[in-house]
Structure formats: structure tokens, C-alpha cells
PDB file of C-alpha atoms in Angstrom:
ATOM      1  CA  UNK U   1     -12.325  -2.947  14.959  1.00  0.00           C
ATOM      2  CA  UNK U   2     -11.411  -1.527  11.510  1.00  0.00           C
ATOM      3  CA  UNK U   3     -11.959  -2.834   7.929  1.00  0.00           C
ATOM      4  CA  UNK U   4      -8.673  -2.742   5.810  1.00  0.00           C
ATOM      5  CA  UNK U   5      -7.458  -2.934   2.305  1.00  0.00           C
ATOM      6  CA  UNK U   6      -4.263  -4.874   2.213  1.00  0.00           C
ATOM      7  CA  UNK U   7      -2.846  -4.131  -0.909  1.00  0.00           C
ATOM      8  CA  UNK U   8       0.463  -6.362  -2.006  1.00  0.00           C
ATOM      9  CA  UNK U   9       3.978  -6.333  -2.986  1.00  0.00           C
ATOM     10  CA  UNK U  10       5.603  -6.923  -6.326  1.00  0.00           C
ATOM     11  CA  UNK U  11       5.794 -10.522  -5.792  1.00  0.00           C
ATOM     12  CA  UNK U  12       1.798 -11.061  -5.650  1.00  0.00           C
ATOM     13  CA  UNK U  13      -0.826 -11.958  -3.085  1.00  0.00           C
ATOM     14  CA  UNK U  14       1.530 -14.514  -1.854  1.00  0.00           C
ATOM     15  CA  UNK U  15       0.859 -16.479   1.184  1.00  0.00           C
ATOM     16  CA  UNK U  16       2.692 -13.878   3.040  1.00  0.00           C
ATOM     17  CA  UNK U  17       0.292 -11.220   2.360  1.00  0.00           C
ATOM     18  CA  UNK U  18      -2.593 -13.546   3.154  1.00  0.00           C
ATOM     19  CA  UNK U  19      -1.005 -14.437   6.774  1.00  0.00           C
ATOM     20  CA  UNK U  20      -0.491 -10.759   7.029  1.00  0.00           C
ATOM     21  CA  UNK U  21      -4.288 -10.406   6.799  1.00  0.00           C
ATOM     22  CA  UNK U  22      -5.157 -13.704   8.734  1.00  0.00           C
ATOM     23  CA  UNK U  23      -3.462 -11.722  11.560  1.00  0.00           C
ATOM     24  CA  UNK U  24      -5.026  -9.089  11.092  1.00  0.00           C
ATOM     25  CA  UNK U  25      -8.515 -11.193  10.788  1.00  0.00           C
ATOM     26  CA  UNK U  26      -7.487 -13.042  13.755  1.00  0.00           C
ATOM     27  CA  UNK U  27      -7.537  -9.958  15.459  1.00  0.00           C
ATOM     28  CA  UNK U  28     -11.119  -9.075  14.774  1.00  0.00           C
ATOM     29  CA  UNK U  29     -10.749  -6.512  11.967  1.00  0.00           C
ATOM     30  CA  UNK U  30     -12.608  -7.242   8.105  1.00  0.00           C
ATOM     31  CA  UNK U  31      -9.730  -7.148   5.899  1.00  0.00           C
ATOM     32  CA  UNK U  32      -9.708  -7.153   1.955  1.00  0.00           C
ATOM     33  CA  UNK U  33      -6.782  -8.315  -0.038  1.00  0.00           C
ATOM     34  CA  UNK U  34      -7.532  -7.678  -3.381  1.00  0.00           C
ATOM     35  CA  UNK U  35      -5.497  -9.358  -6.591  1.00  0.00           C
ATOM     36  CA  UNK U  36      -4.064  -6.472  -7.954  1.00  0.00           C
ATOM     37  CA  UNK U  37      -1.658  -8.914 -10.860  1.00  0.00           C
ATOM     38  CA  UNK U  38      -5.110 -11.186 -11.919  1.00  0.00           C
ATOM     39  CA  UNK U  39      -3.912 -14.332  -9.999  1.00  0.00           C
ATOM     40  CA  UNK U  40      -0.163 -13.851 -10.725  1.00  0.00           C
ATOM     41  CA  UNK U  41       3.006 -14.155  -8.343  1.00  0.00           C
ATOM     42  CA  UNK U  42       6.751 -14.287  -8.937  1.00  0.00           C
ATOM     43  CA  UNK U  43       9.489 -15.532  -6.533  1.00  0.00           C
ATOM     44  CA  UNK U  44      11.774 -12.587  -7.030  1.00  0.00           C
ATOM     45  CA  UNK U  45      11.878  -9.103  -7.228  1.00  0.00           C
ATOM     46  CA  UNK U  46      13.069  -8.623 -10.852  1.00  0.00           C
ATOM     47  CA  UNK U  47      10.508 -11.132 -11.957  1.00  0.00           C
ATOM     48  CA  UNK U  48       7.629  -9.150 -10.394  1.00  0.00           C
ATOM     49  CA  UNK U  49       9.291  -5.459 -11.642  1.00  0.00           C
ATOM     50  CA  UNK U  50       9.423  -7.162 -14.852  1.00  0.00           C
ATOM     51  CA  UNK U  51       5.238  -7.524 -14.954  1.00  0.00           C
ATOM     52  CA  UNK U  52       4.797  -4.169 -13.266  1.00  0.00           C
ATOM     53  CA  UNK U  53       6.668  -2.603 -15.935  1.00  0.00           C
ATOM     54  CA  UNK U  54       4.819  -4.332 -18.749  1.00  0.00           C
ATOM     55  CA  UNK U  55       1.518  -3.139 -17.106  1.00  0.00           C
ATOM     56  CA  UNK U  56       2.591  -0.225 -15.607  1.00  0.00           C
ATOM     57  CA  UNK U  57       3.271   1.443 -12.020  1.00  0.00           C
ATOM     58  CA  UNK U  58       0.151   3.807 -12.802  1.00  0.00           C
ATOM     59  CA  UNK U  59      -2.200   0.536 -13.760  1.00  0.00           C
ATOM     60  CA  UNK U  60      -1.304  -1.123 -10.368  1.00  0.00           C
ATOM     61  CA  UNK U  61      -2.175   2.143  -8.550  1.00  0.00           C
ATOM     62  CA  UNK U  62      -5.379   2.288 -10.506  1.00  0.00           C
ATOM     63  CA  UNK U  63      -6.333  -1.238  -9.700  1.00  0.00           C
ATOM     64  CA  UNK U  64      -5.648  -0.218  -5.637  1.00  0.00           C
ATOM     65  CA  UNK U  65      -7.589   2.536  -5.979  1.00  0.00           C
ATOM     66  CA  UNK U  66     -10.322   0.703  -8.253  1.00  0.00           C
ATOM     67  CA  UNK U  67     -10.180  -1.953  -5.122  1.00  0.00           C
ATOM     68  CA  UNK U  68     -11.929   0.311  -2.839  1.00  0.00           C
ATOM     69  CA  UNK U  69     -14.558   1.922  -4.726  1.00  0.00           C
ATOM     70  CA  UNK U  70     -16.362  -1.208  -3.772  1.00  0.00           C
ATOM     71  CA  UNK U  71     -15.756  -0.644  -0.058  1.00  0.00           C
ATOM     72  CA  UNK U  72     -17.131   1.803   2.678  1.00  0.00           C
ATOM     73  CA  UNK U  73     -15.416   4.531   2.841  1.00  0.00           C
ATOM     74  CA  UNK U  74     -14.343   4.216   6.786  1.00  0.00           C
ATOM     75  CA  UNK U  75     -11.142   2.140   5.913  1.00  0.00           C
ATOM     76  CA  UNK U  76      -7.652   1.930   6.907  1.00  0.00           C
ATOM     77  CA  UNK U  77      -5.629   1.716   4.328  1.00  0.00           C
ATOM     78  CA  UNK U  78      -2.656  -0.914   4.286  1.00  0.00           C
ATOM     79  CA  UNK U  79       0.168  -1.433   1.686  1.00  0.00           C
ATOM     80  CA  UNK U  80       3.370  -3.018   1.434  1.00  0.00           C
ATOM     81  CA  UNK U  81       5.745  -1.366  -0.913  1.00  0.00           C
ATOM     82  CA  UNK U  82       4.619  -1.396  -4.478  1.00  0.00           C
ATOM     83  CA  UNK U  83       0.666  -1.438  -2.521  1.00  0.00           C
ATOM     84  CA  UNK U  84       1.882   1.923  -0.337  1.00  0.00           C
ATOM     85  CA  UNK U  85       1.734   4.621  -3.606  1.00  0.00           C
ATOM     86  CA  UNK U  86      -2.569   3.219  -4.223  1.00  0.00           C
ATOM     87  CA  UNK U  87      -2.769   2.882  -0.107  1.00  0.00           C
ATOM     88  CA  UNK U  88      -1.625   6.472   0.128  1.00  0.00           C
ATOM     89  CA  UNK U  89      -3.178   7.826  -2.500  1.00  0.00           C
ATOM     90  CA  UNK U  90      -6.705   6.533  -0.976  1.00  0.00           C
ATOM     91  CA  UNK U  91      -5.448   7.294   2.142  1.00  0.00           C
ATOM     92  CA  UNK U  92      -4.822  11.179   1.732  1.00  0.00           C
ATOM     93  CA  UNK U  93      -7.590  11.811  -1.156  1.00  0.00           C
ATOM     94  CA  UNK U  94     -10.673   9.282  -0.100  1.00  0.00           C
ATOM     95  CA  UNK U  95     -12.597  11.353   2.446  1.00  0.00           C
ATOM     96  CA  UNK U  96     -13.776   9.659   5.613  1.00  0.00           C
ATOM     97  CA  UNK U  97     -10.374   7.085   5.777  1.00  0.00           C
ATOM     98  CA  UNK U  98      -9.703   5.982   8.947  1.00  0.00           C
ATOM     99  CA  UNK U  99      -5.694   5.727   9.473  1.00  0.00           C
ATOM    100  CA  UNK U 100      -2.769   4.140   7.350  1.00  0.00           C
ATOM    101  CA  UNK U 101      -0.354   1.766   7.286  1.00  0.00           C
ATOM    102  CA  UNK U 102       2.928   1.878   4.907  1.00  0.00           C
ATOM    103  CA  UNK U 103       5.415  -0.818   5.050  1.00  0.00           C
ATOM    104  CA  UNK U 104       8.402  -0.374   3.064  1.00  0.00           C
ATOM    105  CA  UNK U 105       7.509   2.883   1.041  1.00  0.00           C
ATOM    106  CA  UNK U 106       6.343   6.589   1.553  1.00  0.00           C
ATOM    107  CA  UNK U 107       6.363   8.763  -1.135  1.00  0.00           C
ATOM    108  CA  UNK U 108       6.015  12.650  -0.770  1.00  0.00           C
ATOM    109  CA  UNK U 109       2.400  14.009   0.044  1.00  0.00           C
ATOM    110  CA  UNK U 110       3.069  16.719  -2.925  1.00  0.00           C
ATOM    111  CA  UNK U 111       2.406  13.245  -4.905  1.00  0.00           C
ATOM    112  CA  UNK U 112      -0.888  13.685  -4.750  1.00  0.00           C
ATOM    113  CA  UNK U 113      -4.161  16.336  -5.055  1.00  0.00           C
ATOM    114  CA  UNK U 114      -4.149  17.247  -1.251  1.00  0.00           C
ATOM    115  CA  UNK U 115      -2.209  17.611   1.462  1.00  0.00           C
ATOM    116  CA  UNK U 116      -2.490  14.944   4.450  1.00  0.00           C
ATOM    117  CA  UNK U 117      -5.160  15.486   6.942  1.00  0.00           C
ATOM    118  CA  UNK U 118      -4.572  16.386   9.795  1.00  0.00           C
ATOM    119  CA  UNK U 119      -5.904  14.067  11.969  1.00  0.00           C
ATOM    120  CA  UNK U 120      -5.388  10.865  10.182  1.00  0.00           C
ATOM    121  CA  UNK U 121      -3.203   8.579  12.019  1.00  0.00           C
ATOM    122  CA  UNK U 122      -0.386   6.957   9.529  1.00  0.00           C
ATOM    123  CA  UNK U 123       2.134   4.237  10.543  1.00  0.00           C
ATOM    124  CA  UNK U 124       5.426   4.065   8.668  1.00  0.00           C
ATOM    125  CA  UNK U 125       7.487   0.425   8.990  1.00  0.00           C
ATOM    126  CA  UNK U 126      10.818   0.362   7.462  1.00  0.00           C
ATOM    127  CA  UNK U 127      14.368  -0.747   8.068  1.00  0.00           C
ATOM    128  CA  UNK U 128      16.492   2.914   7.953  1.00  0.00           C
ATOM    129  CA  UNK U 129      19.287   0.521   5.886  1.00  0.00           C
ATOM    130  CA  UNK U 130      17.376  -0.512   3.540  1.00  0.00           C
ATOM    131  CA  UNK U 131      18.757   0.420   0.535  1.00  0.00           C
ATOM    132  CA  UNK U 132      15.604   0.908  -1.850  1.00  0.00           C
ATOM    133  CA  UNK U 133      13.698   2.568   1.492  1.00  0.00           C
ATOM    134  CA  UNK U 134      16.694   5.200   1.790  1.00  0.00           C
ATOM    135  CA  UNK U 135      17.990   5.929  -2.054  1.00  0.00           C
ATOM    136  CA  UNK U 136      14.884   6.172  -3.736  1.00  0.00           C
ATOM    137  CA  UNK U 137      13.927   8.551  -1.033  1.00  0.00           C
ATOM    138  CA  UNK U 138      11.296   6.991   0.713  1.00  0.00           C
ATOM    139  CA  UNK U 139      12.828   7.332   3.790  1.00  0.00           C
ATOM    140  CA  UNK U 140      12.831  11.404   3.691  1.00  0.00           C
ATOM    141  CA  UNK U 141       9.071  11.412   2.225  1.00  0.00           C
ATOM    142  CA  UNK U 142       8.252   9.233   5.598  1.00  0.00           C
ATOM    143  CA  UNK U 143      10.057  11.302   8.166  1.00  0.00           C
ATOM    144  CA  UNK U 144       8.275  14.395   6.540  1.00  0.00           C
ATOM    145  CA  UNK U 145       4.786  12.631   6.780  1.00  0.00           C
ATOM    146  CA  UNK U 146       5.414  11.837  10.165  1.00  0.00           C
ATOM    147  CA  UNK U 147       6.856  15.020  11.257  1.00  0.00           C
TER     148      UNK U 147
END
């Protein structure tokens, strides 16, 4: 079994995010699901874009990266779109990860210090027609990941 950091959406740790990790739990894994907007959660996406943009894209990265300082470094690192760019960013720079998991997002590798490694497994779950996965370019960052 693996120990992940879940890291959430725009909206929040909402109580989607926490049955996300209950089946995850449920499955015998140790997964973390750390508060990345101090308690906050908004119903729709421009409400949640509105905070991230008052704090900042790079501050919510920081916090997902701050999140696993406190944890082993053996993890598998799990985000859901606005939680992918700190979940990859651990994912390709933290040595010793153990796979990841990006839902909704991907951004290009030459985002970060290093290259992927080689033998870290990475998971990719997106709907091809979704418009913010294909415009923004997600989609090509993902199939060049995965290729």
C-alpha cells in the first residue's frame, strides 16, 4: 500500500476530495489531504479562481509543496487540477516519489528543474473535450508525459 498527498481543486477540500481519499483509505493506503485555502471552499469555479488569484497560483503551489516536507519521502503524489502543478512539481523534483496521479491537468515537464524520471509511473485522467484540459494545453503536456 502507498501513502498519498491528495492535494485539491479550486473549490476547496470539499467533501468530494475527502470521499476521494476515503476511497482511497478504504483501500488500505495512508492518505493526506492537506488544506491548501486555510479552511475555505467555494461552490463555483469563478468564486474559487477569484481566491487563487488574490493569493496567488505560485502560493497554492508552495503550500502543496510545503504539505509534504512533513511527509516521508516514498509518496505518490495525487492532484486534481489546480493540486496537479504542486503534485507534479513534487512528483518530478522530490527524490524517492513513488508514482503520480493527475486528474484534470498536466503541464509541460520543461515547467520544472528536471526532467521526469524515468521510471516513475504517472497516471493522467481527463476528458479529451474538455475545454480547459485541451485549450490551455494540458492535454498536449499529458500526451508528451506519457509518451
Amino acid at each position: 500500500m502507498a501513502e498519498v498527498l491528495l492535494l485539491h481543486h479550486v473549490l476547496g477540500r470539499t467533501k468530494g476530495i475527502e470521499a476521494m481519499a476515503n476511497q482511497l483509505r478504504d483501500a488500505g493506503h495512508t492518505v493526506h489531504v492537506p488544506d491548501l485555502f486555510d479552511g475555505r471552499m467555494f461552490s463555483s469555479l469563478e468564486e474559487g479562481l477569484v481566491f487563487v488569484k488574490e493569493i496567488g497560483f505560485e502560493e497554492v503551489t508552495a503550500r502543496g509543496v510545503q504539505a509534504a516536507s512533513e511527509l516521508s519521502r516514498n509518496v505518490v503524489y495525487a492532484g486534481f487540477s489546480l493540486g496537479v502543478p504542486a503534485a507534479q512539481q513534487l512528483a518530478q523534483t522530490r527524490e524517492g516519489a513513488r508514482g503520480a496521479l493527475f486528474f484534470h491537468a498536466c503541464l509541460p515537464t520543461s515547467a520544472f528543474e528536471s526532467q521526469w524520471p524515468f521510471d516513475l509511473p504517472v497516471q493522467i485522467h481527463a476528458m479529451s473535450a474538455d475545454p480547459f484540459f485541451v485549450e490551455d494545453g494540458d492535454i498536449k503536456a499529458a500526451r508528451e508525459l506519457v509518451a
